GROMACS .gro file of C-alpha atoms in nm:
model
  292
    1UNK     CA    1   3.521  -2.553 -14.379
    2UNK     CA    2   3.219  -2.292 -14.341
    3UNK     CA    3   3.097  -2.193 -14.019
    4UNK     CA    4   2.816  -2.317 -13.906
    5UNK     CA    5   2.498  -2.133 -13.863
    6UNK     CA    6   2.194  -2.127 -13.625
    7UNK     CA    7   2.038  -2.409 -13.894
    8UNK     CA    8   2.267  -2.661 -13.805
    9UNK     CA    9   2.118  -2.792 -13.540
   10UNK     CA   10   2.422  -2.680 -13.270
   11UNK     CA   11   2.188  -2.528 -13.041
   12UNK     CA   12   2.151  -2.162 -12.966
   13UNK     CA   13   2.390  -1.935 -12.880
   14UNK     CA   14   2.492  -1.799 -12.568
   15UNK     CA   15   2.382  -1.424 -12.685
   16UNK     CA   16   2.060  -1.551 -12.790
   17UNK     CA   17   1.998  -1.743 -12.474
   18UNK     CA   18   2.110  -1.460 -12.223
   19UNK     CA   19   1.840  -1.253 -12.454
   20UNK     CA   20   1.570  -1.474 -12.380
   21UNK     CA   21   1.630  -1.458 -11.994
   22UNK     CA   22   1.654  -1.070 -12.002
   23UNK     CA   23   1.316  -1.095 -12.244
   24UNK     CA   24   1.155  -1.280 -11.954
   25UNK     CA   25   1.285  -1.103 -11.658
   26UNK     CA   26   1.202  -0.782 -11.847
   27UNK     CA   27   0.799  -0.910 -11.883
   28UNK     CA   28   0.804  -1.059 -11.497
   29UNK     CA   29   0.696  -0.758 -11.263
   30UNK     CA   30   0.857  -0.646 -10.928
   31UNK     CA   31   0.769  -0.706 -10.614
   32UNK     CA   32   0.665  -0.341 -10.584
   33UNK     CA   33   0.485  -0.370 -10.894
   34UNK     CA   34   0.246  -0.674 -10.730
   35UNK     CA   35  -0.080  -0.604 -10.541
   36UNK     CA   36   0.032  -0.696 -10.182
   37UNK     CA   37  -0.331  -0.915 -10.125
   38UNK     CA   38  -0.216  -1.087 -10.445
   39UNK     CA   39   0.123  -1.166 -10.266
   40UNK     CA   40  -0.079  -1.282  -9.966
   41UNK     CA   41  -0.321  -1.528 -10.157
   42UNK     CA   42  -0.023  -1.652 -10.306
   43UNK     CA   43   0.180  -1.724 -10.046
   44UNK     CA   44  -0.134  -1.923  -9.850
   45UNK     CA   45  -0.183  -2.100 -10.148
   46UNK     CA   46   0.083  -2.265 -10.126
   47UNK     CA   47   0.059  -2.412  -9.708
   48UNK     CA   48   0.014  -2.709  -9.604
   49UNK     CA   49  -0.298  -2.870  -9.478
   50UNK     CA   50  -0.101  -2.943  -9.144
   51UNK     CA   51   0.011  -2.588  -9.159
   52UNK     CA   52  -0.346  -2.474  -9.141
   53UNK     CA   53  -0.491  -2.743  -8.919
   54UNK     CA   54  -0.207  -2.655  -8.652
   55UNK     CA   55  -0.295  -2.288  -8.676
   56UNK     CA   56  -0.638  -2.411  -8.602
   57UNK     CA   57  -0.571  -2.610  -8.314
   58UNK     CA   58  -0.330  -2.308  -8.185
   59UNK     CA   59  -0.651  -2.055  -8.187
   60UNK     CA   60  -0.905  -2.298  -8.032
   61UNK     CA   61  -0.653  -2.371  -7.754
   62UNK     CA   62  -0.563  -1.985  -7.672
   63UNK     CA   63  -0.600  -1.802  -7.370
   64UNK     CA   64  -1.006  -1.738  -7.424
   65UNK     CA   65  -0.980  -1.415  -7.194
   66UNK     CA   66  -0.718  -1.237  -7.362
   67UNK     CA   67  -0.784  -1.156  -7.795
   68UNK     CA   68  -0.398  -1.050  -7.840
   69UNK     CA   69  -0.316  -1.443  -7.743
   70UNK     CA   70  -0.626  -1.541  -8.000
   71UNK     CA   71  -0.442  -1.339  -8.312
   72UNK     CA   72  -0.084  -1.450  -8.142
   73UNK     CA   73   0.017  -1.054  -8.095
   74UNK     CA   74   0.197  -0.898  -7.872
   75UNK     CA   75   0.056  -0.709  -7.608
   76UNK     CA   76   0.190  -0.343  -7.742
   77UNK     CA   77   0.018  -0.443  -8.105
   78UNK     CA   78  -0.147  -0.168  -8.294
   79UNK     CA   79  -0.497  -0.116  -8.441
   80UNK     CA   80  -0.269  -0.138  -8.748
   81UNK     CA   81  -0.126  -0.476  -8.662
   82UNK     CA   82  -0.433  -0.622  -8.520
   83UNK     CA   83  -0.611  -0.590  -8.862
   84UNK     CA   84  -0.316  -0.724  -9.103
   85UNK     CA   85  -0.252  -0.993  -8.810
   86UNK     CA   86  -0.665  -1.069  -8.858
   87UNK     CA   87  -0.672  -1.087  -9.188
   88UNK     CA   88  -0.314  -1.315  -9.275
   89UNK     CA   89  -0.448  -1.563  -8.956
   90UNK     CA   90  -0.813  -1.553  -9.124
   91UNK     CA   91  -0.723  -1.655  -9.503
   92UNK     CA   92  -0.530  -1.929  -9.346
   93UNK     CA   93  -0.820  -2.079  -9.125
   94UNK     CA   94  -1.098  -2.020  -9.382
   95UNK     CA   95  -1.365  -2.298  -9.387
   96UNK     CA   96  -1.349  -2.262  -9.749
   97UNK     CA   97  -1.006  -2.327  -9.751
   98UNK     CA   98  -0.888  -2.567  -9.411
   99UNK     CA   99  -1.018  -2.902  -9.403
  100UNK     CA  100  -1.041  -2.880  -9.030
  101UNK     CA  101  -1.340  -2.955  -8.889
  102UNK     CA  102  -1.299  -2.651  -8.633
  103UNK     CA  103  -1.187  -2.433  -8.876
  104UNK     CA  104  -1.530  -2.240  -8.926
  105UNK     CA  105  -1.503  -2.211  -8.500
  106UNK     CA  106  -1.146  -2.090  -8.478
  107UNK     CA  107  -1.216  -1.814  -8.785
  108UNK     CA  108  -1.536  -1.714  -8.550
  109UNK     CA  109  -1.282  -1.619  -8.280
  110UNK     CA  110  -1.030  -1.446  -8.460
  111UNK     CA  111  -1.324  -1.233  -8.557
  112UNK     CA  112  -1.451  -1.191  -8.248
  113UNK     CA  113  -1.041  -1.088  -8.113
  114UNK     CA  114  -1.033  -0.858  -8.367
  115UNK     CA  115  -1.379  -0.700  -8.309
  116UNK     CA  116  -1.288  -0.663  -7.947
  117UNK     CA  117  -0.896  -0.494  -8.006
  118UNK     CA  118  -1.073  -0.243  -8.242
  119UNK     CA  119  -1.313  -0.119  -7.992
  120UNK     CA  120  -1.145   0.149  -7.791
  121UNK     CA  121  -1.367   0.098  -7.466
  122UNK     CA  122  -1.275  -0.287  -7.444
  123UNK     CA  123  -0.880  -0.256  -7.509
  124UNK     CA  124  -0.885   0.013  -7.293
  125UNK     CA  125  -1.018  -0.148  -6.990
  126UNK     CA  126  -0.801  -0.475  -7.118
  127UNK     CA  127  -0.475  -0.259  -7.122
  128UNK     CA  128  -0.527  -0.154  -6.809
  129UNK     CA  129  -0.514  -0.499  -6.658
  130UNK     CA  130  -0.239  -0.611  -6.886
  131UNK     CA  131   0.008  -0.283  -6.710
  132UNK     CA  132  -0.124  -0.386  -6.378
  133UNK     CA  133  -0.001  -0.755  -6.475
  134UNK     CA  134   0.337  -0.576  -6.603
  135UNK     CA  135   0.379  -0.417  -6.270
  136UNK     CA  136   0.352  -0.734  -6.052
  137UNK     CA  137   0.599  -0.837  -6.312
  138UNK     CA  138   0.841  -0.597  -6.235
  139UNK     CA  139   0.814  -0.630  -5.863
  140UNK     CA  140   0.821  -1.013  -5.874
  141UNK     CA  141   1.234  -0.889  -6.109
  142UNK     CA  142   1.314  -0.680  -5.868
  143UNK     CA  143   1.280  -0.951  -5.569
  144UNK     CA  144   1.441  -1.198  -5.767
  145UNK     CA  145   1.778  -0.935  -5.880
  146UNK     CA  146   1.811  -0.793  -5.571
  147UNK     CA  147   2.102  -1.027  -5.453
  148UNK     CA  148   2.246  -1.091  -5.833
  149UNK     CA  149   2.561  -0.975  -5.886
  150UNK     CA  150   2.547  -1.024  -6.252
  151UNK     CA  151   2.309  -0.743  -6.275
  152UNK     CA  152   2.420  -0.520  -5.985
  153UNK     CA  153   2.770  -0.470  -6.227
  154UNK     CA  154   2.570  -0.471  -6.556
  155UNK     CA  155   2.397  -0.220  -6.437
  156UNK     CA  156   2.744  -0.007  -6.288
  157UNK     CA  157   2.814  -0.035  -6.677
  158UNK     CA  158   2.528   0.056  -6.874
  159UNK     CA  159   2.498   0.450  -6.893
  160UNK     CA  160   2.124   0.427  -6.782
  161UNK     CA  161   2.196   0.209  -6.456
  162UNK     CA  162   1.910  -0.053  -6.340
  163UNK     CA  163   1.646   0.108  -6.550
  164UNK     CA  164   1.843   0.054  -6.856
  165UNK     CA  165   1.892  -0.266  -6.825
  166UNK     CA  166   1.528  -0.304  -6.720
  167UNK     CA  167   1.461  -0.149  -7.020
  168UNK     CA  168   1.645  -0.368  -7.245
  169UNK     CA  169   1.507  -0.642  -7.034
  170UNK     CA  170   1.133  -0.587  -7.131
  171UNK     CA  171   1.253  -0.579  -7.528
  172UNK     CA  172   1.325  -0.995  -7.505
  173UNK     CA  173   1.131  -1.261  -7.572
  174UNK     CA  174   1.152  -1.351  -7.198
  175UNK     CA  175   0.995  -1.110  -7.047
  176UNK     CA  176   0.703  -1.117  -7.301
  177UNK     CA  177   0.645  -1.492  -7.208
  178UNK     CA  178   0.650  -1.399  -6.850
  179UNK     CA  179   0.429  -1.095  -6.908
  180UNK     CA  180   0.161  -1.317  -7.074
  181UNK     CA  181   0.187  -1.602  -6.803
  182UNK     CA  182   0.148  -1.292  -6.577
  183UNK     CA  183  -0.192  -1.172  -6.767
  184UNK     CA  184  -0.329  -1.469  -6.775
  185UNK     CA  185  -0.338  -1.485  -6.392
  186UNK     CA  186  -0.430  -1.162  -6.319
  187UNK     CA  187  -0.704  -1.161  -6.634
  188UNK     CA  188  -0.849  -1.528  -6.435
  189UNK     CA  189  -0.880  -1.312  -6.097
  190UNK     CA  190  -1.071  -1.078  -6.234
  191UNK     CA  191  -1.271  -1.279  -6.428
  192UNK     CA  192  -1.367  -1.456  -6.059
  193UNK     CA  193  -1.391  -1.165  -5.886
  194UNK     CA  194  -1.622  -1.031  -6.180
  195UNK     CA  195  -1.850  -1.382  -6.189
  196UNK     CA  196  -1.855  -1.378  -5.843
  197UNK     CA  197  -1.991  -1.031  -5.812
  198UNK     CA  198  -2.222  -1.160  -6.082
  199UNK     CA  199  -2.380  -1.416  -5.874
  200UNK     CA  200  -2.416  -1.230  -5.574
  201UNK     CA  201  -2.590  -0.937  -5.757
  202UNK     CA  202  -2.820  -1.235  -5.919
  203UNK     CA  203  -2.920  -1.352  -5.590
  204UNK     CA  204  -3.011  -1.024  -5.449
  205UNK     CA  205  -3.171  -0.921  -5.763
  206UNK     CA  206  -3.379  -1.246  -5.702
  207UNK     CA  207  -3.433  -1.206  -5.429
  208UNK     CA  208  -3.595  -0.877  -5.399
  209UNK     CA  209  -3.798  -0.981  -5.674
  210UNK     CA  210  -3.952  -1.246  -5.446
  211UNK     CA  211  -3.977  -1.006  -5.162
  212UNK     CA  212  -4.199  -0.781  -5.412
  213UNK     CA  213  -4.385  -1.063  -5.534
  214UNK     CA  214  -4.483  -1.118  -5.154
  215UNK     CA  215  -4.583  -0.783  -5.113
  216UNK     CA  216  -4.851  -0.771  -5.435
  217UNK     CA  217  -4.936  -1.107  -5.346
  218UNK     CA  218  -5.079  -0.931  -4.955
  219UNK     CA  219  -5.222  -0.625  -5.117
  220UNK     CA  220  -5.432  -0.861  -5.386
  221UNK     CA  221  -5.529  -1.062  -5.103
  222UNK     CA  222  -5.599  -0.723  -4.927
  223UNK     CA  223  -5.805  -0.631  -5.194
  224UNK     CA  224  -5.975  -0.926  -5.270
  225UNK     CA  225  -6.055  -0.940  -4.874
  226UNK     CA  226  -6.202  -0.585  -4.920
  227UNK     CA  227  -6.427  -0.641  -5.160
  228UNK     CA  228  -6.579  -0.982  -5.102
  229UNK     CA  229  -6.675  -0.757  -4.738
  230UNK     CA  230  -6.829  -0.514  -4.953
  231UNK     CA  231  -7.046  -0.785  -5.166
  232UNK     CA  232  -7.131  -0.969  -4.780
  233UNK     CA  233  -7.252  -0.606  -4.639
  234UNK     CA  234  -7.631  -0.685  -4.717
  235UNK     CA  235  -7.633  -1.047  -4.624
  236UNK     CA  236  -7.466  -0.970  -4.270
  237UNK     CA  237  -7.705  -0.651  -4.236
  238UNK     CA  238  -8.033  -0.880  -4.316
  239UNK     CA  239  -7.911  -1.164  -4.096
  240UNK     CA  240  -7.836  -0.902  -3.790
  241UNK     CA  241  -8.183  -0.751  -3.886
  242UNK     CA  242  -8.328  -1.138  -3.846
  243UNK     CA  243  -8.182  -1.172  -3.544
  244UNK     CA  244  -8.334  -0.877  -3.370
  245UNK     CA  245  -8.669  -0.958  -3.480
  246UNK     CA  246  -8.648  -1.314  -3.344
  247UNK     CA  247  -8.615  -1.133  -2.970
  248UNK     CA  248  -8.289  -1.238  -2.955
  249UNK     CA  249  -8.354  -1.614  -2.977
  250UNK     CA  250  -7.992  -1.786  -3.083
  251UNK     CA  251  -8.193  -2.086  -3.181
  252UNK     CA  252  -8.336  -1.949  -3.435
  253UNK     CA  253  -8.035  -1.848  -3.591
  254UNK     CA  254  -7.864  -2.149  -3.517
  255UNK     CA  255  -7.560  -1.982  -3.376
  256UNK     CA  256  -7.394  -2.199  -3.084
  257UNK     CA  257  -7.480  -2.121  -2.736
  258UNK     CA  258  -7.235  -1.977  -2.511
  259UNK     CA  259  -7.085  -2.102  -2.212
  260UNK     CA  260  -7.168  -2.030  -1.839
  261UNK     CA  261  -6.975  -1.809  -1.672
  262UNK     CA  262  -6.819  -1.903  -1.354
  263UNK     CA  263  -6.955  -1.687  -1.069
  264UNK     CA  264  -6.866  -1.618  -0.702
  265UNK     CA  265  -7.064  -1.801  -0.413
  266UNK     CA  266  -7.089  -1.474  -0.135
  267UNK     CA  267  -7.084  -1.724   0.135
  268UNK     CA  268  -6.753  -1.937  -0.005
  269UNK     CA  269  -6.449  -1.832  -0.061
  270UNK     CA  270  -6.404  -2.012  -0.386
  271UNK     CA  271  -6.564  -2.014  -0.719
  272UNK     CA  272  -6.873  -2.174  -0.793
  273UNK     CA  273  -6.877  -2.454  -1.031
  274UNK     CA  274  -7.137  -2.606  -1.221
  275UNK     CA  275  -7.287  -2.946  -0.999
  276UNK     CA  276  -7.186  -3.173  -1.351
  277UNK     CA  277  -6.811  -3.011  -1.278
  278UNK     CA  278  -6.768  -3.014  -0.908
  279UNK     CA  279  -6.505  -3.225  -0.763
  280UNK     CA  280  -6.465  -3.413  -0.447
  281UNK     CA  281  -6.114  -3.537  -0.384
  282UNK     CA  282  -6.081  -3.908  -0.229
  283UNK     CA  283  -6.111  -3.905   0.162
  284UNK     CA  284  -5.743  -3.883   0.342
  285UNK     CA  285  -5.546  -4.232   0.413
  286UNK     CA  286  -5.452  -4.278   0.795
  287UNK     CA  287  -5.105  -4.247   0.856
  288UNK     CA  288  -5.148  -4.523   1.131
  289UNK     CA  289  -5.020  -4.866   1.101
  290UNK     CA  290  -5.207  -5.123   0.896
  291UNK     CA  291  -5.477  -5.358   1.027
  292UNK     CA  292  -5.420  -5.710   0.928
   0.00000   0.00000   0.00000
């Protein structure tokens, strides 16, 4: 009985079929032959919708005072990590690519969180609050160990003492949660203090503005005052000149006559009213008794 050949219909051979797989692996490239963006797109592809519409809902609801919660960073993050965090949270939120009605929102702040990590003035002044926040933070450990008896011998053991352990402490995932529960009430006090300091600053600002208003307003009336005295001089000059001529008459230029002046009777001791004003007081009752 012949053998029977590749023809027969039996299939093909296990050396033929381990050559097909080496043929393919051979024409697939390597990871570190593929364009790292092209792995990105690729893997974001392939999310769900409820992936993207819960990253989405996780941006909008962030901490809006501090960007390293926006891009979900950690607070030692650098300029480095900011920018690949920016642009793997980005491609995932795109408008063109989430359905979420927010999405074109939540891809405006990730924009703005990275625009404000890159600039050194901003994440300067915001890692200074951030230490400040991981000082209270290590005040408000210290109060809490300072009884435990756990850490009093851990620390007897490690080869660094307490700051070792503190040190290996601040490497968890705890103490990053507590840090940025931490920042986010120290970054809301400042904010008040800042908005506060904003108002008041407002209110003066307005305030002085009115006062100088006030003061323009007086010297236009000043001027105004001024000048309409200045337009008047000749009609005041002619009507003085009128006056003269008329001997003095105040009839004539129908200015009200004075009053009388009171004068001083040589022979009285009092002052001499005019007969129209005098006064007579009623004659005394008798303090007798009454007649009937």
């Amino acid at each position: 009985m012949a053998d029977a050949g590749p023809s027969d219909g039996a299939g093909p051979s296990p050396s033929s079929t381990a050559q097909t797989q080496s043929e393919k692996q051979a024409a697939r490239p390597t990871p570190e032959e593929l364009d790292p963006d092209d792995l990105l797109k690729s893997f974001f592809s392939d999310l769900k919708e409820v992936d993207r519409d819960n990253e989405v809902n996780r941006i909008l609801w962030a901490f809006k005072l501090n960007p390293f919660e926006k891009l979900n960073l950690r607070f030692d993050a650098t300029a480095e990590d900011v920018k690949r965090q920016y642009r793997k949270l980005s491609l995932m939120v795109h408008p063109d690519k989430c359905k979420h009605p927010q999405a074109a929102t939540a891809f405006d702040i990730l924009g703005e969180a990275q625009k404000e990590l890159l600039d050194d003035e901003k994440r300067e002044s915001l890692v200074k609050v951030l230490e400040f926040a991981k000082e209270e933070l290590r005040k408000d450990r210290r109060k809490e160990t300072k009884h435990d008896n756990l850490v009093r011998v851990a620390s007897l053991l490690h080869e660094d003492g307490r700051d070792g352990i503190e040190a290996e402490w601040e490497k968890t995932d705890e103490f990053h949660e507590r840090w940025k529960m931490k920042a986010r009430d120290v970054l809301a006090r400042s904010e008040w203090r800042k908005r506060k300091l904003g108002n008041r600053l407002k209110e003066e600002t307005l305030r002085l503005e009115e006062k100088e208003k006030e003061v323009k307003e007086r010297v236009k009336a000043k001027k105004e005052h001024e000048k309409q005295w200045e337009n008047t001089r000749d009609q005041r000059v002619s009507t003085w000149h009128d006056y003269l001529k008329g001997g003095g008459n105040k009839k004539s230029t129908g200015m009200v006559k004075p009053p009388k002046l009171k004068t001083n009777d040589e022979e009285k001791l009092y002052v001499q009213r005019p007969v129209g004003e005098q006064h007579r007081p009623p004659p005394p009752k008798s303090a007798g008794p009454k007649k009937d």
